[in-house]
Amino acid sequence: MVTSDPGIFVKQIKGALQRKLRKINEAHEKANTFGNNTHKREERRAIEETASAIEQIESLANVNLKNSSYELSQETTSSIPRLVFYKKTGRVEYFSEDQKLSSATFAKNTSEGKVLQHLAYNSDTAFMTSDLLKYLNDPRQGADFPDPKKRVNDVVKVIRKKLSPRVVKTTTNGYMIECKVILV
């Protein structure tokens, strides 16, 4: 059913997400009771990925499932670039000015994850390469020339490759993120 009223559309999405979330929670509880069998690990992983997808849809539509009120947020329709962090899953999504979505998952213990998180939490502040060095992991054993500046540049290059070249901006004062940062 197609409707032009966004309120009805949001209610339909909300109802579908609530039903899906109930089913996922039931399946997740059931999978947790089976223990650590190999085939059950895959099942639990699929359930967690589905829950993550619903969490992402919820944040995009700005629908709060625990609250019966709803509102379409200005953030979901604006052309302001934004970076969305999902704390539970480590997933990061970047919405460009033209609303193109690019997403990637960054583990919290990797150099990329640490640097991106630091830049995002301090958005609109430029950091020199020397300032970002403390967020890098130790260089691998046997690395030829672990030049610190090159390592920071490589980490930023990986972040840009995974998300978008426009996520991390290079300025005369160093690297920075110039967009709205949303923590979910």
N, CA, C and O of each residue as an XYZ file, in Angstrom:
736
protein
N       0.834     -1.167      0.000
C       0.000      0.000      0.000
C       0.889      1.244      0.000
O       1.732      1.409      0.882
N       0.699      2.108     -0.981
C       1.488      3.324     -1.105
C       0.668      4.484     -0.564
O      -0.511      4.633     -0.887
N       1.301      5.294      0.254
C       0.608      6.435      0.833
C       1.510      7.658      0.783
O       2.735      7.538      0.814
N       0.902      8.827      0.706
C       1.701     10.047      0.687
C       1.877     10.626      2.085
O       2.675     11.545      2.273
N       1.146     10.106      3.069
C       1.247     10.597      4.443
C       2.427      9.926      5.135
O       2.399      8.714      5.349
N       3.477     10.691      5.494
C       4.647     10.077      6.119
C       4.336      9.469      7.481
O       5.007      8.522      7.891
N       3.329      9.991      8.201
C       2.973      9.443      9.509
C       2.500      8.005      9.409
O       2.882      7.166     10.225
N       1.670      7.713      8.414
C       1.182      6.346      8.221
C       2.334      5.437      7.822
O       2.435      4.304      8.294
N       3.196      5.937      6.955
C       4.353      5.148      6.523
C       5.245      4.797      7.706
O       5.702      3.661      7.822
N       5.495      5.765      8.585
C       6.341      5.522      9.755
C       5.680      4.518     10.686
O       6.362      3.661     11.248
N       4.354      4.608     10.863
C       3.639      3.635     11.706
C       3.780      2.227     11.133
O       3.984      1.271     11.881
N       3.671      2.094      9.809
C       3.812      0.782      9.175
C       5.216      0.229      9.391
O       5.379     -0.944      9.727
N       6.223      1.066      9.200
C       7.608      0.632      9.423
C       7.801      0.239     10.873
O       8.433     -0.775     11.172
N       7.262      1.036     11.767
C       7.412      0.781     13.198
C       6.797     -0.565     13.572
O       7.413     -1.347     14.296
N       5.589     -0.841     13.084
C       4.937     -2.118     13.383
C       5.730     -3.294     12.839
O       5.903     -4.303     13.521
N       6.211     -3.163     11.607
C       6.997     -4.246     11.009
C       8.299     -4.461     11.775
O       8.705     -5.602     11.997
N       8.951     -3.385     12.176
C      10.195     -3.511     12.931
C       9.959     -4.121     14.306
O      10.778     -4.909     14.780
N       8.856     -3.771     14.949
C       8.557     -4.353     16.257
C       8.348     -5.861     16.145
O       8.856     -6.618     16.972
N       7.604     -6.304     15.125
C       7.387     -7.748     14.931
C       8.705     -8.458     14.637
O       8.984     -9.519     15.197
N       9.509     -7.872     13.762
C      10.794     -8.470     13.399
C      11.726     -8.528     14.607
O      12.414     -9.527     14.815
N      11.749     -7.466     15.396
C      12.603     -7.426     16.579
C      12.183     -8.474     17.602
O      13.039     -9.101     18.226
N      10.876     -8.674     17.784
C      10.385     -9.726     18.695
C      10.852    -11.098     18.236
O      11.330    -11.896     19.042
N      10.716    -11.376     16.937
C      11.147    -12.670     16.395
C      12.648    -12.860     16.567
O      13.104    -13.946     16.924
N      13.411    -11.811     16.314
C      14.869    -11.906     16.448
C      15.261    -12.157     17.894
O      16.123    -12.992     18.167
N      14.636    -11.444     18.822
C      14.953    -11.652     20.235
C      14.619    -13.070     20.677
O      15.381    -13.680     21.426
N      13.478    -13.604     20.215
C      13.119    -14.986     20.550
C      14.138    -15.959     19.967
O      14.583    -16.879     20.652
N      14.505    -15.757     18.710
C      15.485    -16.644     18.074
C      16.850    -16.517     18.740
O      17.572    -17.505     18.870
N      17.201    -15.315     19.158
C      18.486    -15.092     19.822
C      18.528    -15.810     21.170
O      19.529    -16.449     21.497
N      17.460    -15.713     21.948
C      17.397    -16.411     23.237
C      17.465    -17.919     23.031
O      18.130    -18.630     23.785
N      16.773    -18.397     22.007
C      16.779    -19.829     21.707
C      18.180    -20.285     21.311
O      18.633    -21.344     21.744
N      18.867    -19.493     20.490
C      20.219    -19.856     20.050
C      21.198    -19.830     21.214
O      22.122    -20.643     21.257
N      21.017    -18.917     22.156
C      21.918    -18.834     23.306
C      21.792    -20.033     24.233
O      22.735    -20.346     24.959
N      20.651    -20.709     24.226
C      20.473    -21.862     25.115
C      21.166    -23.106     24.583
O      21.341    -24.071     25.327
N      21.563    -23.111     23.318
C      22.161    -24.306     22.724
C      23.654    -24.443     22.979
O      24.219    -25.508     22.733
N      24.297    -23.409     23.460
C      25.728    -23.515     23.734
C      26.571    -23.057     22.566
O      26.141    -22.231     21.761
N      27.790    -23.606     22.477
C      28.769    -23.118     21.504
C      28.987    -24.078     20.345
O      30.110    -24.172     19.850
N      27.988    -24.777     19.900
C      28.150    -25.641     18.735
C      28.508    -24.799     17.518
O      28.075    -23.653     17.397
N      29.295    -25.368     16.626
C      29.777    -24.622     15.466
C      28.630    -24.110     14.605
O      28.635    -22.945     14.206
N      27.649    -24.957     14.314
C      26.553    -24.512     13.454
C      25.667    -23.492     14.161
O      25.022    -22.680     13.498
N      25.621    -23.516     15.459
C      24.831    -22.538     16.202
C      25.523    -21.175     16.235
O      24.859    -20.143     16.333
N      26.862    -21.172     16.153
C      27.587    -19.898     16.095
C      27.178    -19.118     14.857
O      26.951    -17.909     14.919
N      27.089    -19.814     13.740
C      26.673    -19.157     12.494
C      25.256    -18.615     12.619
O      24.950    -17.524     12.136
N      24.398    -19.387     13.271
C      23.018    -18.956     13.457
C      22.963    -17.705     14.338
O      22.232    -16.762     14.036
N      23.733    -17.700     15.421
C      23.767    -16.533     16.308
C      24.329    -15.315     15.577
O      23.845    -14.198     15.763
N      25.350    -15.529     14.745
C      25.936    -14.427     13.989
C      24.912    -13.832     13.029
O      24.831    -12.612     12.882
N      24.131    -14.692     12.374
C      23.099    -14.208     11.456
C      22.034    -13.412     12.209
O      21.543    -12.394     11.720
N      21.686    -13.886     13.398
C      20.695    -13.172     14.210
C      21.235    -11.807     14.610
O      20.513    -10.812     14.548
N      22.501    -11.752     15.021
C      23.100    -10.476     15.423
C      23.199     -9.512     14.248
O      23.004     -8.308     14.415
N      23.500    -10.033     13.059
C      23.564     -9.173     11.875
C      22.190     -8.603     11.542
O      22.068     -7.440     11.160
N      21.152     -9.436     11.689
C      19.801     -8.960     11.424
C      19.400     -7.896     12.434
O      18.791     -6.887     12.076
N      19.745     -8.126     13.700
C      19.446     -7.123     14.730
C      20.179     -5.821     14.426
O      19.635     -4.736     14.632
N      21.408     -5.928     13.938
C      22.176     -4.740     13.576
C      21.512     -4.004     12.412
O      21.451     -2.775     12.404
N      21.016     -4.756     11.433
C      20.347     -4.132     10.288
C      19.099     -3.383     10.738
O      18.819     -2.285     10.256
N      18.354     -3.977     11.659
C      17.152     -3.309     12.162
C      17.532     -2.058     12.942
O      16.861     -1.031     12.845
N      18.604     -2.147     13.713
C      19.087     -0.980     14.461
C      19.436      0.154     13.499
O      19.161      1.320     13.783
N      20.035     -0.185     12.372
C      20.399      0.826     11.380
C      19.158      1.436     10.738
O      19.079      2.651     10.557
N      18.183      0.582     10.393
C      16.942      1.085      9.795
C      16.235      2.002     10.781
O      15.717      3.055     10.409
N      16.219      1.585     12.052
C      15.570      2.386     13.086
C      16.211      3.769     13.180
O      15.512      4.778     13.274
N      17.527      3.810     13.155
C      18.183      5.112     13.283
C      17.974      5.963     12.038
O      17.844      7.183     12.138
N      17.941      5.336     10.868
C      17.726      6.102      9.641
C      16.333      6.712      9.598
O      16.160      7.854      9.173
N      15.350      5.954     10.035
C      13.980      6.459     10.030
C      13.697      7.288     11.277
O      12.646      7.920     11.389
N      14.658      7.279     12.223
C      14.521      7.988     13.497
C      13.259      7.552     14.223
O      12.506      8.382     14.733
N      13.034      6.235     14.265
C      11.881      5.667     14.940
C      12.365      5.033     16.227
O      13.273      4.202     16.203
N      11.788      5.402     17.325
C      12.154      4.817     18.605
C      11.119      3.751     18.946
O       9.960      4.077     19.205
N      11.522      2.479     18.950
C      10.581      1.386     19.160
C      10.056      1.328     20.589
O       8.999      0.744     20.828
N      10.760      1.913     21.531
C      10.323      1.846     22.914
C       9.331      2.964     23.243
O       8.726      2.960     24.316
N       9.166      3.898     22.346
C       8.281      5.029     22.566
C       7.217      5.008     21.476
O       7.538      4.847     20.299
N       5.970      5.168     21.856
C       4.906      5.080     20.862
C       4.811      6.335     19.999
O       4.184      6.298     18.941
N       5.410      7.430     20.419
C       5.388      8.632     19.590
C       6.435      8.506     18.490
O       7.409      7.769     18.642
N       6.246      9.202     17.411
C       7.189      9.140     16.301
C       7.272     10.507     15.644
O       6.351     11.320     15.728
N       8.386     10.732     14.996
C       8.604     11.975     14.268
C       9.633     11.726     13.192
O      10.622     11.032     13.426
N       9.419     12.277     12.026
C      10.465     12.231     11.013
C      11.449     13.335     11.354
O      11.069     14.500     11.472
N      12.678     12.979     11.507
C      13.686     13.946     11.924
C      14.182     14.747     10.738
O      14.192     14.264      9.605
N      14.587     15.956     11.005
C      15.193     16.794      9.978
C      16.506     16.177      9.517
O      16.918     16.359      8.372
N      17.177     15.426     10.438
C      18.465     14.823     10.108
C      18.348     13.786      8.996
O      19.287     13.608      8.219
N      17.212     13.102      8.908
C      17.085     12.043      7.918
C      16.826     12.586      6.525
O      16.971     11.859      5.543
N      16.447     13.850      6.422
C      16.137     14.398      5.107
C      17.070     15.524      4.691
O      16.966     16.013      3.566
N      17.970     15.948      5.553
C      18.834     17.075      5.218
C      20.010     16.624      4.359
O      20.312     15.435      4.256
N      20.665     17.610      3.745
C      21.809     17.291      2.893
C      23.131     17.509      3.620
O      24.185     17.571      2.988
N      23.079     17.625      4.940
C      24.303     17.785      5.726
C      24.995     16.427      5.809
O      24.354     15.439      6.167
N      26.284     16.355      5.487
C      26.966     15.062      5.618
C      27.011     14.640      7.082
O      27.176     15.471      7.975
N      26.861     13.339      7.316
C      26.881     12.859      8.694
C      27.547     11.501      8.784
O      27.556     10.719      7.833
N      28.096     11.249      9.942
C      28.793     10.010     10.252
C      28.047      9.367     11.412
O      27.898      9.978     12.470
N      27.576      8.136     11.221
C      26.795      7.447     12.245
C      27.628      6.296     12.795
O      28.064      5.422     12.046
N      27.849      6.301     14.121
C      28.579      5.230     14.805
C      27.590      4.339     15.530
O      26.759      4.832     16.292
N      27.664      3.029     15.304
C      26.878      2.057     16.058
C      27.814      1.418     17.074
O      28.671      0.611     16.715
N      27.647      1.782     18.343
C      28.587      1.366     19.386
C      28.660     -0.151     19.543
O      29.747     -0.708     19.695
N      27.505     -0.819     19.506
C      27.480     -2.266     19.750
C      28.231     -3.051     18.688
O      28.987     -3.969     19.004
N      28.024     -2.693     17.442
C      28.549     -3.500     16.341
C      29.853     -2.979     15.761
O      30.538     -3.711     15.046
N      30.213     -1.743     16.046
C      31.413     -1.161     15.466
C      31.203     -0.701     14.033
O      32.156     -0.344     13.339
N      29.959     -0.711     13.598
C      29.638     -0.302     12.234
C      29.596      1.223     12.150
O      29.098      1.895     13.053
N      30.122      1.750     11.062
C      30.152      3.193     10.831
C      29.557      3.448      9.454
O      29.908      2.787      8.477
N      28.653      4.417      9.394
C      28.038      4.780      8.121
C      28.296      6.254      7.844
O      28.236      7.093      8.743
N      28.583      6.549      6.585
C      28.807      7.933      6.174
C      27.785      8.288      5.106
O      27.677      7.611      4.084
N      27.033      9.360      5.356
C      26.080      9.881      4.390
C      26.673     11.165      3.826
O      26.886     12.132      4.557
N      26.937     11.169      2.531
C      27.554     12.337      1.899
C      26.520     13.442      1.683
O      25.345     13.277      2.011
N      26.966     14.559      1.134
C      26.071     15.685      0.873
C      24.925     15.287     -0.045
O      23.803     15.769      0.111
N      25.204     14.413     -0.996
C      24.167     13.962     -1.920
C      23.454     12.712     -1.411
O      22.806     12.010     -2.188
N      23.568     12.426     -0.107
C      22.881     11.342      0.597
C      23.262      9.948      0.107
O      22.459      9.020      0.206
N      24.470      9.789     -0.416
C      24.968      8.464     -0.767
C      25.519      7.822      0.493
O      26.247      8.449      1.262
N      25.163      6.570      0.689
C      25.562      5.847      1.892
C      26.777      4.983      1.605
O      26.818      4.259      0.611
N      27.758      5.065      2.478
C      28.873      4.124      2.456
C      29.084      3.684      3.895
O      29.018      4.496      4.817
N      29.339      2.388      4.083
C      29.463      1.883      5.447
C      30.580      0.862      5.535
O      30.956      0.229      4.549
N      31.097      0.721      6.742
C      32.156     -0.247      7.018
C      32.126     -0.558      8.505
O      31.520      0.164      9.297
N      32.791     -1.644      8.865
C      32.896     -2.024     10.267
C      34.344     -1.877     10.697
O      35.255     -2.375     10.035
N      34.546     -1.194     11.802
C      35.878     -0.977     12.361
C      35.910     -1.561     13.765
O      35.112     -1.178     14.621
N      36.828     -2.483     14.001
C      36.992     -3.017     15.350
C      37.595     -1.934     16.235
O      38.412     -1.132     15.781
N      37.187     -1.917     17.498
C      37.640     -0.863     18.409
C      39.126     -0.956     18.717
O      39.746      0.043     19.081
N      39.706     -2.148     18.575
C      41.113     -2.319     18.948
C      42.076     -2.119     17.780
O      43.283     -2.284     17.956
N      41.578     -1.769     16.594
C      42.466     -1.532     15.457
C      42.872     -0.066     15.411
O      42.202      0.798     15.977
N      43.966      0.195     14.736
C      44.427      1.580     14.592
C      43.389      2.421     13.861
O      43.145      3.569     14.231
N      42.775      1.852     12.822
C      41.765      2.584     12.056
C      40.592      2.968     12.947
O      40.122      4.105     12.916
N      40.123      2.008     13.741
C      38.999      2.273     14.633
C      39.312      3.337     15.663
O      38.490      4.213     15.933
N      40.502      3.263     16.239
C      40.894      4.236     17.269
C      41.033      5.647     16.692
O      40.548      6.614     17.279
N      41.693      5.757     15.548
C      41.902      7.078     14.939
C      40.569      7.674     14.488
O      40.301      8.851     14.728
N      39.733      6.862     13.835
C      38.435      7.355     13.372
C      37.577      7.801     14.553
O      36.928      8.845     14.497
N      37.577      7.019     15.605
C      36.787      7.372     16.783
C      37.284      8.685     17.400
O      36.479      9.535     17.781
N      38.589      8.848     17.498
C      39.140     10.087     18.061
C      38.782     11.293     17.190
O      38.376     12.335     17.704
N      38.932     11.151     15.888
C      38.597     12.259     14.991
C      37.105     12.590     15.054
O      36.720     13.759     15.010
N      36.267     11.549     15.157
C      34.822     11.772     15.187
C      34.382     12.434     16.488
O      33.566     13.356     16.470
N      34.913     11.972     17.611
C      34.536     12.563     18.897
C      35.009     14.008     19.012
O      34.450     14.788     19.783
N      36.016     14.358     18.264
C      36.543     15.725     18.259
C      36.368     16.338     16.878
O      37.290     16.953     16.343
N      35.188     16.171     16.304
C      34.959     16.664     14.945
C      35.119     18.179     14.908
O      34.953     18.864     15.917
N      35.438     18.673     13.752
C      35.716     20.091     13.502
C      36.990     20.575     14.192
O      37.213     21.781     14.303
N      37.824     19.650     14.655
C      39.126     19.992     15.221
C      40.182     19.245     14.421
O      40.098     18.027     14.262
N      41.164     19.963     13.923
C      42.224     19.329     13.133
C      43.315     18.792     14.059
O      43.675     19.426     15.050
N      43.832     17.612     13.714
C      44.901     16.986     14.488
C      46.085     16.716     13.580
O      45.936     16.156     12.494
N      47.255     17.117     14.033
C      48.487     16.853     13.300
C      48.788     15.358     13.365
O      48.274     14.641     14.225
N      49.621     14.909     12.448
C      50.026     13.506     12.411
C      50.631     13.086     13.740
O      50.368     11.984     14.221
N      51.429     13.945     14.330
C      52.070     13.607     15.607
C      51.045     13.432     16.726
O      51.278     12.658     17.655
N      49.911     14.141     16.654
C      48.861     13.994     17.664
C      48.138     12.656     17.545
O      47.664     12.114     18.542
N      48.055     12.128     16.333
C      47.325     10.879     16.105
C      48.183      9.640     16.352
O      47.663      8.524     16.392
N      49.479      9.826     16.518
C      50.383      8.685     16.721
C      50.018      7.859     17.945
O      50.154      6.635     17.926
N      49.559      8.507     19.003
C      49.271      7.779     20.240
C      48.073      6.843     20.111
O      47.859      6.007     20.989
N      47.289      6.960     19.045
C      46.138      6.087     18.842
C      46.461      4.877     17.973
O      45.601      4.022     17.759
N      47.683      4.796     17.474
C      48.081      3.662     16.642
C      48.523      2.493     17.512
O      49.092      2.682     18.587
N      48.255      1.300     17.038
C      48.777      0.111     17.702
C      50.281      0.036     17.462
O      50.807      0.726     16.589
N      50.967     -0.793     18.230
C      52.405     -0.977     18.030
C      52.649     -1.562     16.644
O      51.843     -2.358     16.162
N      53.759     -1.178     15.988
C      54.045     -1.740     14.658
C      54.296     -3.242     14.758
O      54.752     -3.753     15.781
N      53.984     -3.926     13.671
C      54.181     -5.379     13.649
C      55.643     -5.739     13.804
O      56.539     -4.981     13.432
N      55.856     -6.914     14.362
C      57.214     -7.438     14.528
C      57.824     -7.627     13.141
O      57.200     -8.231     12.269
N      59.009     -7.129     12.936
C      59.700     -7.322     11.664
C      59.293     -6.339     10.585
O      59.641     -6.531      9.420
N      58.565     -5.291     10.941
C      58.198     -4.285      9.943
C      59.473     -3.593      9.466
O      60.347     -3.261     10.267
N      59.570     -3.380      8.152
C      60.797     -2.821      7.577
C      61.131     -1.450      8.152
O      62.133     -1.291      8.850
N      60.308     -0.483      7.862
C      60.554      0.876      8.329
C      59.252      1.431      8.899
O      58.481      2.061      8.175
N      59.002      1.206     10.175
C      57.736      1.691     10.744
C      57.763      3.202     10.993
O      57.717      3.650     12.139
N      57.838      3.985      9.905
C      57.846      5.441     10.018
C      56.497      5.898     10.574
O      55.461      5.593      9.983
N      56.485      6.614     11.687
C      55.225      7.001     12.327
C      54.302      7.827     11.429
O      53.097      7.579     11.397
N      54.845      8.801     10.705
C      54.001      9.629      9.843
C      53.369      8.808      8.727
O      52.199      8.996      8.394
N      54.141      7.906      8.158
C      53.614      7.052      7.091
C      52.520      6.140      7.628
O      51.529      5.877      6.947
N      52.708      5.659      8.854
C      51.696      4.791      9.450
C      50.375      5.537      9.638
O      49.312      4.986      9.351
N      50.429      6.779     10.115
C      49.208      7.575     10.280
C      48.566      7.825      8.921
O      47.351      7.695      8.777
N      49.371      8.183      7.924
C      48.836      8.410      6.574
C      48.184      7.150      6.025
O      47.138      7.224      5.381
N      48.793      5.990      6.274
C      48.223      4.727      5.806
C      46.893      4.424      6.494
O      45.961      3.930      5.859
N      46.805      4.718      7.782
C      45.559      4.491      8.521
C      44.452      5.376      7.961
O      43.332      4.909      7.756
N      44.751      6.639      7.715
C      43.758      7.554      7.149
C      43.357      7.090      5.752
O      42.190      7.185      5.373
N      44.317      6.591      4.993
C      44.030      6.089      3.648
C      43.056      4.906      3.707
O      42.152      4.806      2.877
N      43.236      4.013      4.681
C      42.342      2.858      4.845
C      40.939      3.325      5.222
O      39.954      2.813      4.690
N      40.838      4.284      6.128
C      39.524      4.814      6.527
C      38.813      5.407      5.317
O      37.626      5.161      5.107
N      39.538      6.185      4.526
C      38.942      6.786      3.327
C      38.520      5.723      2.319
O      37.482      5.854      1.670
N      39.319      4.679      2.192
C      39.001      3.620      1.231
C      37.751      2.852      1.659
O      36.912      2.506      0.826
N      37.631      2.586      2.963
C      36.485      1.821      3.457
C      35.187      2.628      3.436
O      34.132      2.087      3.107
N      35.252      3.902      3.779
C      34.035      4.711      3.877
C      33.843      5.614      2.667
O      32.969      5.374      1.834
N      34.654      6.638      2.578
C      34.553      7.593      1.478
C      35.771      8.505      1.535
O      36.264      8.805      2.622
N      36.261      8.947      0.389
C      37.406      9.862      0.406
C      37.098     11.184      1.108
O      38.014     11.896      1.521
N      35.812     11.513      1.244
C      35.428     12.794      1.841
C      35.241     12.729      3.355
O      34.961     13.754      3.975
N      35.387     11.556      3.964
C      35.160     11.434      5.410
C      36.207     12.210      6.186
O      35.870     13.076      6.994
N      37.464     11.908      5.949
C      38.557     12.571      6.663
C      39.152     13.617      5.732
O      39.648     13.297      4.652
N      39.095     14.857      6.163
C      39.619     15.957      5.359
C      41.053     16.261      5.773
O      41.405     16.186      6.951
N      41.872     16.606      4.786
C      43.240     17.024      5.053
C      43.288     18.543      4.989
O      42.902     19.145      3.987
N      43.759     19.151      6.057
C      43.884     20.609      6.109
C      45.345     20.964      6.372
O      46.184     20.082      6.553
N      45.636     22.244      6.391
C      47.006     22.668      6.691
C      47.375     22.346      8.136
O      48.555     22.226      8.463
N      46.378     22.206      8.994
C      46.620     21.888     10.405
C      46.574     20.395     10.692
O      46.773     19.992     11.838
N      46.319     19.567      9.696
C      46.280     18.120      9.897
C      45.002     17.500      9.370
O      44.427     17.975      8.391
N      44.558     16.427     10.030
C      43.366     15.689      9.615
C      42.186     16.055     10.503
O      42.347     16.329     11.692
N      40.988     16.056      9.902
C      39.789     16.346     10.677
C      38.562     15.764      9.997
O      38.588     15.433      8.812
N      37.486     15.645     10.768
C      36.192     15.223     10.238
C      35.276     16.430     10.314
O      35.072     17.008     11.382
N      34.723     16.804      9.160
C      33.845     17.968      9.068
C      32.441     17.516      8.706
O      32.001     17.700      7.571
N      31.742     16.931      9.654
C      30.364     16.535      9.419
C      29.688     16.319     10.767
O      30.336     16.339     11.813
N      28.395     16.115     10.724
C      27.641     15.843     11.949
C      27.921     14.399     12.356
O      27.831     13.491     11.530
N      28.256     14.189     13.618
C      28.550     12.853     14.127
C      27.391     12.420     15.012
O      26.999     13.134     15.934
N      26.841     11.226     14.716
C      25.714     10.684     15.476
C      26.150      9.373     16.101
O      26.633      8.479     15.405
N      25.983      9.253     17.412
C      26.325      8.026     18.133
C      25.042      7.273     18.439
O      24.121      7.819     19.046
N      24.985      6.005     18.014
C      23.791      5.187     18.240
C      24.154      4.041     19.147
O      23.299      3.218     19.474
